[in-house]
mmCIF file of C-alpha atoms in Angstrom:
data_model
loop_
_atom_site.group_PDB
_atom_site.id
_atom_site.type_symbol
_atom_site.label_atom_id
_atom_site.label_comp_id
_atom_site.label_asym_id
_atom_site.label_seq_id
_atom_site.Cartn_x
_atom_site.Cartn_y
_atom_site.Cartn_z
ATOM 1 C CA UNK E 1 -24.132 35.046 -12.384
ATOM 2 C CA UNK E 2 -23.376 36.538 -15.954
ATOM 3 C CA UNK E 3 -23.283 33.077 -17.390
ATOM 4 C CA UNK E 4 -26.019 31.768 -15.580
ATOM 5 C CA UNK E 5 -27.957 34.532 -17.777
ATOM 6 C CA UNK E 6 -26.219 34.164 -20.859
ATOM 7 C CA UNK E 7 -27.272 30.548 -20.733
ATOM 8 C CA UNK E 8 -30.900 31.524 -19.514
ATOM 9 C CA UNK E 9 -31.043 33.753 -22.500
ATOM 10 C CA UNK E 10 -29.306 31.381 -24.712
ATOM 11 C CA UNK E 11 -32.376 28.781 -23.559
ATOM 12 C CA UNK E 12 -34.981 31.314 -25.120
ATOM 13 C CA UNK E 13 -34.963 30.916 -28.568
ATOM 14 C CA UNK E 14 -37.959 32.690 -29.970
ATOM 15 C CA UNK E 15 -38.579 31.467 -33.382
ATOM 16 C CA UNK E 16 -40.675 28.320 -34.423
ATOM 17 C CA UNK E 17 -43.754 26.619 -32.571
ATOM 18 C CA UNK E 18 -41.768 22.914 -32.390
ATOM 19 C CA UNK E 19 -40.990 23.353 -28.173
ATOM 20 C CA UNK E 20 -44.511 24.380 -27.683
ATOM 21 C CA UNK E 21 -47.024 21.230 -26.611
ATOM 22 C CA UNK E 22 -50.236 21.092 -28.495
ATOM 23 C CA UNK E 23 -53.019 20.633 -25.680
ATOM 24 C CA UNK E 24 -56.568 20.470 -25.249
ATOM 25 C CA UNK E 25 -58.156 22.432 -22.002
ATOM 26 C CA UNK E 26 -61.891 23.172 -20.554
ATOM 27 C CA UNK E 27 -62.284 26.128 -18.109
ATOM 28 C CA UNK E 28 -63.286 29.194 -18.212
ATOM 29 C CA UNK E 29 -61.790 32.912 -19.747
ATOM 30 C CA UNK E 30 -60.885 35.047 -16.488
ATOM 31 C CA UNK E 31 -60.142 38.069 -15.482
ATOM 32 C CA UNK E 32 -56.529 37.400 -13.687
ATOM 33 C CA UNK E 33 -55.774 40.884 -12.348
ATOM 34 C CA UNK E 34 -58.959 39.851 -9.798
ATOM 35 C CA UNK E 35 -58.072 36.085 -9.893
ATOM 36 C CA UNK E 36 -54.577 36.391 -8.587
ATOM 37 C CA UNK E 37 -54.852 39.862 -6.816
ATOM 38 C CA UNK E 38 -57.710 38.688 -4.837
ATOM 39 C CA UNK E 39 -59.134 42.033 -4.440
ATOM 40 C CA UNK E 40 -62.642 41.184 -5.267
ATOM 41 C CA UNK E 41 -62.638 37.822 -2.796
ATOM 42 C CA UNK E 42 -61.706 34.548 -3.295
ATOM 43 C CA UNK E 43 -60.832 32.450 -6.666
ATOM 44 C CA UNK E 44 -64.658 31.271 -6.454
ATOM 45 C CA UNK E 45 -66.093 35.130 -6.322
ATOM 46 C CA UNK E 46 -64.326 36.322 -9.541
ATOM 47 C CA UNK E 47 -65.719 33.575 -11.833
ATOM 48 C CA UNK E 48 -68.834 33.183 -13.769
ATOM 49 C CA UNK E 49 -71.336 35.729 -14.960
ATOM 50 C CA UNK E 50 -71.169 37.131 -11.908
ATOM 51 C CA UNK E 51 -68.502 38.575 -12.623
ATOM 52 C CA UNK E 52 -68.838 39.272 -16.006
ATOM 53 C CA UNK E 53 -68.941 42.851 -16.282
ATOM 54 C CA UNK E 54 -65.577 43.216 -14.231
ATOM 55 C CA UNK E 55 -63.882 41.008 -16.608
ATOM 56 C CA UNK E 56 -64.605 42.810 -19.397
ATOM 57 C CA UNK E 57 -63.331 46.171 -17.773
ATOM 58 C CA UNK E 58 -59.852 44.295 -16.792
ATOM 59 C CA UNK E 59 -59.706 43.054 -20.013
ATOM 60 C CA UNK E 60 -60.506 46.001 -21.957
ATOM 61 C CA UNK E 61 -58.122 47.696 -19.963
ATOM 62 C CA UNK E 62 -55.316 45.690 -20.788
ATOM 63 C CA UNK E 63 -55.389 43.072 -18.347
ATOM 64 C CA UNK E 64 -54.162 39.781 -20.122
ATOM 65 C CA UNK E 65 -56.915 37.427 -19.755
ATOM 66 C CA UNK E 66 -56.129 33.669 -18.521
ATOM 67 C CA UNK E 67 -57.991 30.416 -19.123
ATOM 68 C CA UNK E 68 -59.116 28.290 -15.744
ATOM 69 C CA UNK E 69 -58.693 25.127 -16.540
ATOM 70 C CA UNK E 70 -60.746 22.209 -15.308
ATOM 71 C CA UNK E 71 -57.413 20.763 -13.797
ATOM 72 C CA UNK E 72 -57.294 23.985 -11.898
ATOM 73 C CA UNK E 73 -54.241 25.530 -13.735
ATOM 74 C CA UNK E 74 -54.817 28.682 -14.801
ATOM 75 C CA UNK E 75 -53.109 29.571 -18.243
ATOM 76 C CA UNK E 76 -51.855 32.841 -19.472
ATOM 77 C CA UNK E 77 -53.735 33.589 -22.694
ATOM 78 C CA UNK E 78 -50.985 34.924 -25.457
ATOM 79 C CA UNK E 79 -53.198 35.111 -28.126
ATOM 80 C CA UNK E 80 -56.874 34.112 -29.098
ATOM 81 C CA UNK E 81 -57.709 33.010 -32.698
ATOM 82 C CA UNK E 82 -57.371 36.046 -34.601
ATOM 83 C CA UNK E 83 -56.643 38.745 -32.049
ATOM 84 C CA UNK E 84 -52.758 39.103 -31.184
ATOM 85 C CA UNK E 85 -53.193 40.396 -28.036
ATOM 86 C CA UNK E 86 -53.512 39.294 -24.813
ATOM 87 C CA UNK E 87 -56.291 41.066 -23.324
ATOM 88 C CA UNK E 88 -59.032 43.585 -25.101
ATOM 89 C CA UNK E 89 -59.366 42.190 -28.338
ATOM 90 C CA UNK E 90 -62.855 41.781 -29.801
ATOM 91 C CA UNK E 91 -62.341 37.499 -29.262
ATOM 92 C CA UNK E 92 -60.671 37.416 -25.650
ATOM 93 C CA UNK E 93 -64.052 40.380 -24.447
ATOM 94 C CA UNK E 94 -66.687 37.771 -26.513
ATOM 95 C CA UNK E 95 -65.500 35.513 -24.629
ATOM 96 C CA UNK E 96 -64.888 37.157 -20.732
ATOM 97 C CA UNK E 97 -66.513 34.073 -18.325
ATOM 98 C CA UNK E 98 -67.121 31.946 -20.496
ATOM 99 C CA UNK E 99 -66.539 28.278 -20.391
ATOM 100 C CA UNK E 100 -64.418 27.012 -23.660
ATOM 101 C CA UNK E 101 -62.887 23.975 -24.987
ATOM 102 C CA UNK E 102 -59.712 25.570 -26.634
ATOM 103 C CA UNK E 103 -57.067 23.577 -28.868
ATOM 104 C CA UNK E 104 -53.855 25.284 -29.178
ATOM 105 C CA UNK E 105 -50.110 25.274 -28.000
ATOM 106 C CA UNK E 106 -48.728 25.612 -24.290
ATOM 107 C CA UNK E 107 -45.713 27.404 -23.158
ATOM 108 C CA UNK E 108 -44.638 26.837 -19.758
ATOM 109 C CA UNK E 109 -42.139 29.448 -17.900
ATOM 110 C CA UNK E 110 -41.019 30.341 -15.051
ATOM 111 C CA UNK E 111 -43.685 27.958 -13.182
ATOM 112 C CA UNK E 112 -46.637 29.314 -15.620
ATOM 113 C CA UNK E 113 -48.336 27.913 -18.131
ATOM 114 C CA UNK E 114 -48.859 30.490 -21.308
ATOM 115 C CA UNK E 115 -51.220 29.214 -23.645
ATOM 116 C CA UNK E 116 -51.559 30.789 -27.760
ATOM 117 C CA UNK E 117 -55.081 29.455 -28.491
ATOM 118 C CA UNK E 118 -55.376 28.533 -32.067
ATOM 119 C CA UNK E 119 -58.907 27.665 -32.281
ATOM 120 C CA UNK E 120 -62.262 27.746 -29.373
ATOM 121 C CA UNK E 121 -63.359 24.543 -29.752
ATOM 122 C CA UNK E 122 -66.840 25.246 -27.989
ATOM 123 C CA UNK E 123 -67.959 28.033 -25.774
ATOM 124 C CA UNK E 124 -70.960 28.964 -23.481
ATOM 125 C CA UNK E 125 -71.936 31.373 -21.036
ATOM 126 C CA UNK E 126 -71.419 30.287 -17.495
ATOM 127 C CA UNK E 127 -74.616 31.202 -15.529
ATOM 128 C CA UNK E 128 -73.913 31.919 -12.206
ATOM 129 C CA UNK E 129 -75.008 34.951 -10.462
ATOM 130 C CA UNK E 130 -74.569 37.086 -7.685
ATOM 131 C CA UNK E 131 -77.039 34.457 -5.734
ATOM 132 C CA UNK E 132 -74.813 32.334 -5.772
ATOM 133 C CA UNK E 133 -71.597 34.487 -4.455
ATOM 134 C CA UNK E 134 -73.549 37.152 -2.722
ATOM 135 C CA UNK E 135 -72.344 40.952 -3.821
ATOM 136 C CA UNK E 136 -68.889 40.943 -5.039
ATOM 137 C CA UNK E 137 -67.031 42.908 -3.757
ATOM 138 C CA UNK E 138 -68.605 43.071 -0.273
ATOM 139 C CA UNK E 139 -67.511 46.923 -0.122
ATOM 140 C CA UNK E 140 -70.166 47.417 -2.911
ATOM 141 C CA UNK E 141 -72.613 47.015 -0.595
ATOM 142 C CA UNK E 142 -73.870 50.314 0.560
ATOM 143 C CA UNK E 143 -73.653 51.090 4.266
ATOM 144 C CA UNK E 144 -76.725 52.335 6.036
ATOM 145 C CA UNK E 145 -76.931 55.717 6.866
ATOM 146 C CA UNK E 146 -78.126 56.688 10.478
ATOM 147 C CA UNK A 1 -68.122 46.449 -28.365
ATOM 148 C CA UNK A 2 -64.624 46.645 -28.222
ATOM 149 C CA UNK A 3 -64.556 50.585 -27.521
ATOM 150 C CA UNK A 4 -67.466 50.135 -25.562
ATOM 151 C CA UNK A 5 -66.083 48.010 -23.380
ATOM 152 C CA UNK A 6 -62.352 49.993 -23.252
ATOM 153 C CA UNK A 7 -64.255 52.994 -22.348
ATOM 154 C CA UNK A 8 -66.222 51.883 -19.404
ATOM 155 C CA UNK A 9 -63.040 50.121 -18.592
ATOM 156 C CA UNK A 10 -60.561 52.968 -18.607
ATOM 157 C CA UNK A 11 -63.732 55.757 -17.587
ATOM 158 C CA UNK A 12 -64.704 54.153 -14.557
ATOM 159 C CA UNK A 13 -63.817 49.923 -14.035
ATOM 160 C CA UNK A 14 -60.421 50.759 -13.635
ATOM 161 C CA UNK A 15 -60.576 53.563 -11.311
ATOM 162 C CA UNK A 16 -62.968 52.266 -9.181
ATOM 163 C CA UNK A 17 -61.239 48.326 -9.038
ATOM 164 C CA UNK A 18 -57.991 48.963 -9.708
ATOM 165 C CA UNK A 19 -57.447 52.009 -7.064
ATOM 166 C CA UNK A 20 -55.053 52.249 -4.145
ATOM 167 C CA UNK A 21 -58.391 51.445 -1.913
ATOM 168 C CA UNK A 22 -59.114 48.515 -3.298
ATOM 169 C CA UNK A 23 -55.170 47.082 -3.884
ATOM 170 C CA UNK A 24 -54.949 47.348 -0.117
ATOM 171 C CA UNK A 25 -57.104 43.957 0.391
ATOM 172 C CA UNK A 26 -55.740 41.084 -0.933
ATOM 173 C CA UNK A 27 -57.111 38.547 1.298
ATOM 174 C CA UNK A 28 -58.728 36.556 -1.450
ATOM 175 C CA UNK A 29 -55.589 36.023 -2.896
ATOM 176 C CA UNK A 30 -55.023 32.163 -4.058
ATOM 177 C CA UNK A 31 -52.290 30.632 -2.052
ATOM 178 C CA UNK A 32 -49.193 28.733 -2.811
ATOM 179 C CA UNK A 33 -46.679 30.552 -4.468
ATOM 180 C CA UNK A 34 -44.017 29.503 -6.210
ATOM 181 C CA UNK A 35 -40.319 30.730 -4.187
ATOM 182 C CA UNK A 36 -37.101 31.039 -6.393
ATOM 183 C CA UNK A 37 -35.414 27.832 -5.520
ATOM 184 C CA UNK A 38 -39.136 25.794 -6.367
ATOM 185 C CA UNK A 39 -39.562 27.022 -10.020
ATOM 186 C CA UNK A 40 -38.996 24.684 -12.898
ATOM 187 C CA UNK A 41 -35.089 24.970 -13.986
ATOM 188 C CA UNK A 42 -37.353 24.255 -17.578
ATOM 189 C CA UNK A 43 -38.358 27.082 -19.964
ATOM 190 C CA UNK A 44 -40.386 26.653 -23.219
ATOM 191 C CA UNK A 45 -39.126 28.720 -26.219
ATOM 192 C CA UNK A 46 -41.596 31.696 -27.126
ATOM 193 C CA UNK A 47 -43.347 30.858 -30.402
ATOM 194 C CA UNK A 48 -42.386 34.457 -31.569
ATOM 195 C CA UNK A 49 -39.296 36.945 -31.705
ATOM 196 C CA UNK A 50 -39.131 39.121 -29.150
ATOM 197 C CA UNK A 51 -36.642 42.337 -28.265
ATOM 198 C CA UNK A 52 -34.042 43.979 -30.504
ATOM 199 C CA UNK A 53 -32.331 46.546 -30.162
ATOM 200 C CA UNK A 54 -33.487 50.478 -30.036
ATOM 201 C CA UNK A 55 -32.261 54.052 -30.057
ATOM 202 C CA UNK A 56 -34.695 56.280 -27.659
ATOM 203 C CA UNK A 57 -34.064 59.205 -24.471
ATOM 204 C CA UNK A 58 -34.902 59.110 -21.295
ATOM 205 C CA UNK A 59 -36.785 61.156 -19.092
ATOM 206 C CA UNK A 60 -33.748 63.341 -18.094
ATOM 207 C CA UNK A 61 -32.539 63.554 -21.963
ATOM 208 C CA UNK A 62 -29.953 61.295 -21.940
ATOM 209 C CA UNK A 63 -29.335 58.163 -25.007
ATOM 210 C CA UNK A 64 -30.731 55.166 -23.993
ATOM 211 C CA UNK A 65 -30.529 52.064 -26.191
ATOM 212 C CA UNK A 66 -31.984 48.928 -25.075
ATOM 213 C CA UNK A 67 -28.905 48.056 -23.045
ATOM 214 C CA UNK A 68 -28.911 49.286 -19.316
ATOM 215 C CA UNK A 69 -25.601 51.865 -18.896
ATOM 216 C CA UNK A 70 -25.352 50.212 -15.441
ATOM 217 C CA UNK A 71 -24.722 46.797 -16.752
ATOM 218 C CA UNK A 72 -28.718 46.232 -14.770
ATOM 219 C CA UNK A 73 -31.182 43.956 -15.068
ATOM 220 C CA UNK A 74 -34.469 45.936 -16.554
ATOM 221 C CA UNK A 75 -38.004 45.245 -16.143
ATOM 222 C CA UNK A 76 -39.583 46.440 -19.578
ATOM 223 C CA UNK A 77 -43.046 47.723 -20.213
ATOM 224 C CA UNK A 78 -44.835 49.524 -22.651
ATOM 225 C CA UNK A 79 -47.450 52.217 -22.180
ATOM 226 C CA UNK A 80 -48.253 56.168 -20.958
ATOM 227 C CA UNK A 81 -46.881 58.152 -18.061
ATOM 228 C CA UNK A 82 -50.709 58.888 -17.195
ATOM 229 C CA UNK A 83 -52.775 56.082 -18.023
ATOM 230 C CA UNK A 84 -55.318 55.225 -15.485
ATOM 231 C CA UNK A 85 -55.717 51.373 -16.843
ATOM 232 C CA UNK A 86 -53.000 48.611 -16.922
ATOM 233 C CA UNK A 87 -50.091 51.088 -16.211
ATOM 234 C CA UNK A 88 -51.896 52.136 -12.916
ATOM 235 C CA UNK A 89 -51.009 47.823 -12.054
ATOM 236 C CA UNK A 90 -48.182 47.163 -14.356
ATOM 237 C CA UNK A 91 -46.021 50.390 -12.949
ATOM 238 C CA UNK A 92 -46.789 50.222 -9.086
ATOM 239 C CA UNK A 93 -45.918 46.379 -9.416
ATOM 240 C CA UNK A 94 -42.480 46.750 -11.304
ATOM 241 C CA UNK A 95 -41.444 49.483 -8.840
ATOM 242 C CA UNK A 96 -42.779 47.054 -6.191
ATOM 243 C CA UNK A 97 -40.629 44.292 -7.453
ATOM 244 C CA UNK A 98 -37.266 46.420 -8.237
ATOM 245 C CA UNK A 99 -37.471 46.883 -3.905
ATOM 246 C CA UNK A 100 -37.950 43.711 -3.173
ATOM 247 C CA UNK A 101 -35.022 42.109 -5.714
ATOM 248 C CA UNK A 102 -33.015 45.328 -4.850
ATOM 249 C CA UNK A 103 -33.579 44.222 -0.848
ATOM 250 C CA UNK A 104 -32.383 40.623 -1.767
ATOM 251 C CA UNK A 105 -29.294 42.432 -3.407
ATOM 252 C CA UNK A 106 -30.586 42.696 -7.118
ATOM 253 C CA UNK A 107 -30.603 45.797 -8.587
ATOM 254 C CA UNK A 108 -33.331 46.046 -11.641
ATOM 255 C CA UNK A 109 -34.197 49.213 -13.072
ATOM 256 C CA UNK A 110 -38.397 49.454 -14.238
ATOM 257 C CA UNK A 111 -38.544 50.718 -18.110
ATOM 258 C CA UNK A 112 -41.546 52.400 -19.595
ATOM 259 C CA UNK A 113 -41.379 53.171 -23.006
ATOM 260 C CA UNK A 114 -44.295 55.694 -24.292
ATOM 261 C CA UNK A 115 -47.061 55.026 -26.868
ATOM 262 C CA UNK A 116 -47.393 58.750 -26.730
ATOM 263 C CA UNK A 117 -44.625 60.328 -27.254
ATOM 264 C CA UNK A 118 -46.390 63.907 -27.466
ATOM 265 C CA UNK A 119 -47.612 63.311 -24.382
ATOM 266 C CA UNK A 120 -44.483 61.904 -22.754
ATOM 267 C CA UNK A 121 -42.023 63.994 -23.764
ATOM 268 C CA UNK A 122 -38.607 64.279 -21.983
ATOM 269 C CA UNK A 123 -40.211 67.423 -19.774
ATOM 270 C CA UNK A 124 -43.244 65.855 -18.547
ATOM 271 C CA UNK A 125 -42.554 61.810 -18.198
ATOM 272 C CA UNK A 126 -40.216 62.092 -15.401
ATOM 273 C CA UNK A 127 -42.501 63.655 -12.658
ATOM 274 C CA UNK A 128 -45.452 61.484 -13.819
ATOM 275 C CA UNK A 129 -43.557 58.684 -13.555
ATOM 276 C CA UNK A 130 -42.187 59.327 -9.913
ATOM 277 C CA UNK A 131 -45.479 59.791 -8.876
ATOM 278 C CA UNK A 132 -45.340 56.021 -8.935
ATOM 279 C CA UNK A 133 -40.981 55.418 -8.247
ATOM 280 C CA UNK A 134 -38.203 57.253 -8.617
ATOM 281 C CA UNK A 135 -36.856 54.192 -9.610
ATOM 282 C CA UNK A 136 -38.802 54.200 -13.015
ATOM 283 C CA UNK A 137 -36.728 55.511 -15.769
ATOM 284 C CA UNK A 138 -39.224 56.942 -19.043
ATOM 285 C CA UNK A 139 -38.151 56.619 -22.570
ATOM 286 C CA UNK A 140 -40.047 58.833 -25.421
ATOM 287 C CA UNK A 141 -38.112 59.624 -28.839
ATOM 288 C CA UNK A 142 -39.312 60.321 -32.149
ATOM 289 C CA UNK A 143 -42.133 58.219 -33.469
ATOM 290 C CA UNK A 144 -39.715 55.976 -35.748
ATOM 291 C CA UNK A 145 -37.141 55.504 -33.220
ATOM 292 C CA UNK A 146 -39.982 54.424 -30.930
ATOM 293 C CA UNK A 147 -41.835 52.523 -33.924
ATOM 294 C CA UNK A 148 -38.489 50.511 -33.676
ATOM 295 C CA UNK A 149 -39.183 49.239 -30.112
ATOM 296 C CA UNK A 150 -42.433 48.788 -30.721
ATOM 297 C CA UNK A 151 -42.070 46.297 -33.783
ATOM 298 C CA UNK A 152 -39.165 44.434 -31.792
ATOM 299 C CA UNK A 153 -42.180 43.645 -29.033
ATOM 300 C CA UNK A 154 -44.853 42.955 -30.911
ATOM 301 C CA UNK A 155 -46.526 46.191 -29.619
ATOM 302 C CA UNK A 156 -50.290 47.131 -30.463
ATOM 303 C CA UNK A 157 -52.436 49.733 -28.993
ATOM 304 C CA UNK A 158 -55.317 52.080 -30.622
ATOM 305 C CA UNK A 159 -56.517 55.798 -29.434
ATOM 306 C CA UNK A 160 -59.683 54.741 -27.813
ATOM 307 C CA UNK A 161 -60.938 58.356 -26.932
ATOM 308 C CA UNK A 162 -59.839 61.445 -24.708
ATOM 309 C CA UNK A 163 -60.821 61.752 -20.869
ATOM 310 C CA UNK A 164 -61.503 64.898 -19.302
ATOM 311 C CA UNK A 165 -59.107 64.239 -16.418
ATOM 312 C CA UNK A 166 -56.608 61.718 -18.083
ATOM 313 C CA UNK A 167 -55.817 62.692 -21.473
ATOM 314 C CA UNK A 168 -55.506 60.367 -24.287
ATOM 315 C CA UNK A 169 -56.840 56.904 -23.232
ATOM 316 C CA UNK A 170 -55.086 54.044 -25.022
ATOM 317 C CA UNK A 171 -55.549 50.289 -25.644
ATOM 318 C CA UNK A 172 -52.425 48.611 -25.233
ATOM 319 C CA UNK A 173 -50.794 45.582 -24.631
ATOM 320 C CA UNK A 174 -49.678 44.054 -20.795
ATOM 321 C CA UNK A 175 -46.889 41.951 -20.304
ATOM 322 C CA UNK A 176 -43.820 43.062 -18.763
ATOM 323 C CA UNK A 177 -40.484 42.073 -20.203
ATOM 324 C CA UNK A 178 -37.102 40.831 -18.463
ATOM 325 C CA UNK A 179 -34.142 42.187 -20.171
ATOM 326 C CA UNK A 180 -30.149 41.451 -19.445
ATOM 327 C CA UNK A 181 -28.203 44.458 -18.651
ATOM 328 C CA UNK A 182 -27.009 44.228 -22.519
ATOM 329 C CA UNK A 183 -30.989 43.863 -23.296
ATOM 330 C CA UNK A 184 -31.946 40.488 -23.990
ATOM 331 C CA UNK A 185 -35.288 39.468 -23.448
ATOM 332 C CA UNK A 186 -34.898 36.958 -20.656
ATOM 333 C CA UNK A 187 -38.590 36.678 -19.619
ATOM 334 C CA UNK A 188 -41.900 37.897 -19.712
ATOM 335 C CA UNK A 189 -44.203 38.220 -16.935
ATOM 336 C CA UNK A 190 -47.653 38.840 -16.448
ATOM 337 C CA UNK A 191 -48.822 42.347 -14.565
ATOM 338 C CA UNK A 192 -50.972 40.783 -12.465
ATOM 339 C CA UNK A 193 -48.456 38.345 -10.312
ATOM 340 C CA UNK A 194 -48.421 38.814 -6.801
ATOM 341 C CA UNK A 195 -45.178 41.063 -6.512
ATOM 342 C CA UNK A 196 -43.203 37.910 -4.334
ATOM 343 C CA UNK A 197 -44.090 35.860 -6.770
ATOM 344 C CA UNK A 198 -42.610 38.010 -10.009
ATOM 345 C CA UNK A 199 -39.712 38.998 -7.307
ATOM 346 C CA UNK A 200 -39.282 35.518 -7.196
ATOM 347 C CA UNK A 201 -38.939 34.815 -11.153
ATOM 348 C CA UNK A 202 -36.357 37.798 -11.407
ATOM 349 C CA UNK A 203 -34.029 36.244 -8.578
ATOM 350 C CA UNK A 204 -33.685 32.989 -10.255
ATOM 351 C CA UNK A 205 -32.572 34.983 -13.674
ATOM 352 C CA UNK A 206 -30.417 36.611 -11.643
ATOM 353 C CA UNK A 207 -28.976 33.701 -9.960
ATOM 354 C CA UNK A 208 -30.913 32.624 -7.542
ATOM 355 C CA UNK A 209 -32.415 30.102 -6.387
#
C-alpha cells in the first residue's frame, strides 16, 4: 500500500501547465453544493436564473463553483480569469447561472474534470424562472395555516 | 457586490440552505457514482505547487507538522472552528468520510487549520470542532507559522464583517486536500461530493480499488 502511494504521489507533479488539455466548453456556471447535494431538487431545479440568487450565496460562501457543460460533464472551476479562487470571487459571482463559452485548460482526477478558465469567451444570462421549475425548494412554500 | 453577496451568503443563505434540515433530503441527488475500482487509474498533474511542509499545534497543544504522528492518511482543510459557511459542509463531510474509509479499514484523520488563529486558539478549537467529530484534529499557531501553511496551499480569504451570533465571518477558499501520512498532497477534492463518492477517491489512494 505504501508504494502504491508513493507512486500516486510521485504521479502528481505540480509544476507546469504541459499535462493539462486546452479545451473549449458551453454550459452554464453552477452552484455544485446544490447540483451534486441535491438538496434543492433535481439537476434541472438548481439551474438557470431561477436559481440565481442561491448560487450566489453558495458561492459567496465558499462553495467552488463548476461549469455544466453542454456534453453534460460538469467541471470543477479552479480558477476564473483573474480571480484565483474557486468560488466568491468578483468573476465566478458575475457570472453565477450564466451560460459561457470558456477557453482554458482541463485537469482530470480522480474521475473529475477540473477546469482553470483562462478566458470567458461569451456569456449571457440564462432566463429561466421559477415558471418554469415551480418554487425551488418545495419546502419554501408556506404551509396553510388552519 | 462581492461583500454583498458574502454577507447575505454567510448572514442568512447558508444557514437557511446549508442546515442540518435541509442536508437530510438528498433525493435530487444526480445518480451514477463513480465506486473505487471504476475511477480512472489516470491523474492530470496540477498546474500549480501545492503542500509543503509546516510547523503548527493542535487543539490539545501538542507539535504538529504536516506529517501525521500516526503514519495516517489526512484529509486537509482550511478555515474557522465556527464558521457557519463552507466549514458547516466541508467539516461534517470529512468527518463523514474518515467513518466510512475508517469502516472499510482506512484510518484518515480530518485537519482544519485556522484562518483565525485568535479565535481558534489551542483552548477553544477543540470543543468547537467536536461539535462536528471527535475525529477532527484543529491546528492554530502563530500567524507566521500559519502564514507558512497558508502560502504552501495557495490560501486566500478576507474579513468580510462580524456576526452577532458567529463571530468573525470569513471568505475563504474550499477544496479539501489528501495528504500521505508523511504529508504529501495526494489529492484534492471538492466539498461538495457526495460522501461515497469522496470515500471512494480516498480508498483507491489508499489501495483500493
Amino acid at each position: 500500500m505504501r508504494y502504491l502511494i508513493a507512486a500516486m504521489a510521485l504521479a502528481l507533479p505540480t509544476s507546469g501547465f504541459a499535462a493539462g488539455e486546452r479545451i473549449s466548453v458551453t454550459g452554464e456556471i453552477i452552484d455544485t453544493w446544490c447540483y451534486y447535494s441535491g438538496v434543492m431538487g433535481g439537476p434541472d431545479a438548481v439551474v438557470g436564473t431561477a436559481h440565481h440568487t442561491c448560487a450566489l450565496w453558495c458561492s459567496a460562501g465558499g462553495i467552488p463553483v463548476g461549469l455544466l457543460g453542454d456534453d453534460g460533464q460538469v467541471y470543477m472551476v479552479l480558477k476564473i480569469e483573474g480571480d484565483d479562487g474557486s468560488a466568491s470571487g468578483d468573476t465566478q459571482l458575475s457570472l453565477a447561472s450564466h451560460q459561457v463559452t470558456a477557453d482554458g485548460m482541463l485537469y482530470e482526477r480522480d474521475g473529475l474534470k477540473y477546469i482553470v478558465v483562462e478566458q470567458v469567451v461569451s456569456e449571457g444570462i440564462t432566463n429561466l424562472s421559477h415558471l418554469d421549475y415551480d418554487v425551488v425548494p418545495p419546502f419554501a412554500v408556506p404551509k396553510p395555516k388552519n | 457586490m462581492r461583500l454583498l453577496a458574502a454577507a447575505l451568503a454567510l448572514w442568512g443563505g447558508m444557514a437557511a440552505a446549508h442546515g442540518t434540515e435541509v442536508h437530510s433530503d438528498t433525493s435530487g441527488a444526480p445518480e451514477g457514482r463513480v465506486a473505487a475500482a471504476d475511477l480512472p487509474k489516470a491523474v492530470t498533474p496540477l498546474p500549480w505547487d501545492l503542500g509543503g511542509p509546516f510547523a503548527l499545534v493542535d487543539h490539545t497543544g501538542a507539535a504538529r507538522t504536516e506529517a501525521e504522528p500516526q503514519g495516517r492518511m489526512q484529509l486537509l482543510f482550511f478555515g474557522y472552528a465556527t464558521c457557519p459557511g463552507i466549514c458547516s459542509a466541508a467539516l461534517p463531510l470529512m468527518a463523514e468520510m474518515a467513518e466510512g474509509l475508517s469502516e472499510r479499514g482506512v484510518e484518515v484523520v480530518p485537519v482544519m487549520v485556522t484562518i483565525d488563529p485568535k479565535l481558534d486558539t489551542v483552548d477553544t478549537m477543540g470543543p468547537a470542532l467536536a461539535e462536528y467529530s471527535p475525529r477532527i484534529v484543529g491546528l492554530t499557531g502563530t500567524e507566521e507559522a500559519l502564514q507558512v501553511a497558508y502560502d504552501a496551499y495557495r490560501v486566500e480569504f478576507e474579513h468580510l464583517f462580524d456576526d452577532p451570533e458567529h463571530g468573525p465571518i470569513y471568505s475563504h477558499g474550499a477544496h479539501i486536500y489528501l495528504l500521505s501520512g508523511a504529508g504529501e498532497v495526494l489529492t484534492l477534492l471538492p466539498p461538495v461530493l457526495p460522501a461515497e463518492q469522496a470515500v471512494a477517491i480516498v480508498s483507491r489512494y489508499a489501495g483500493e480499488g
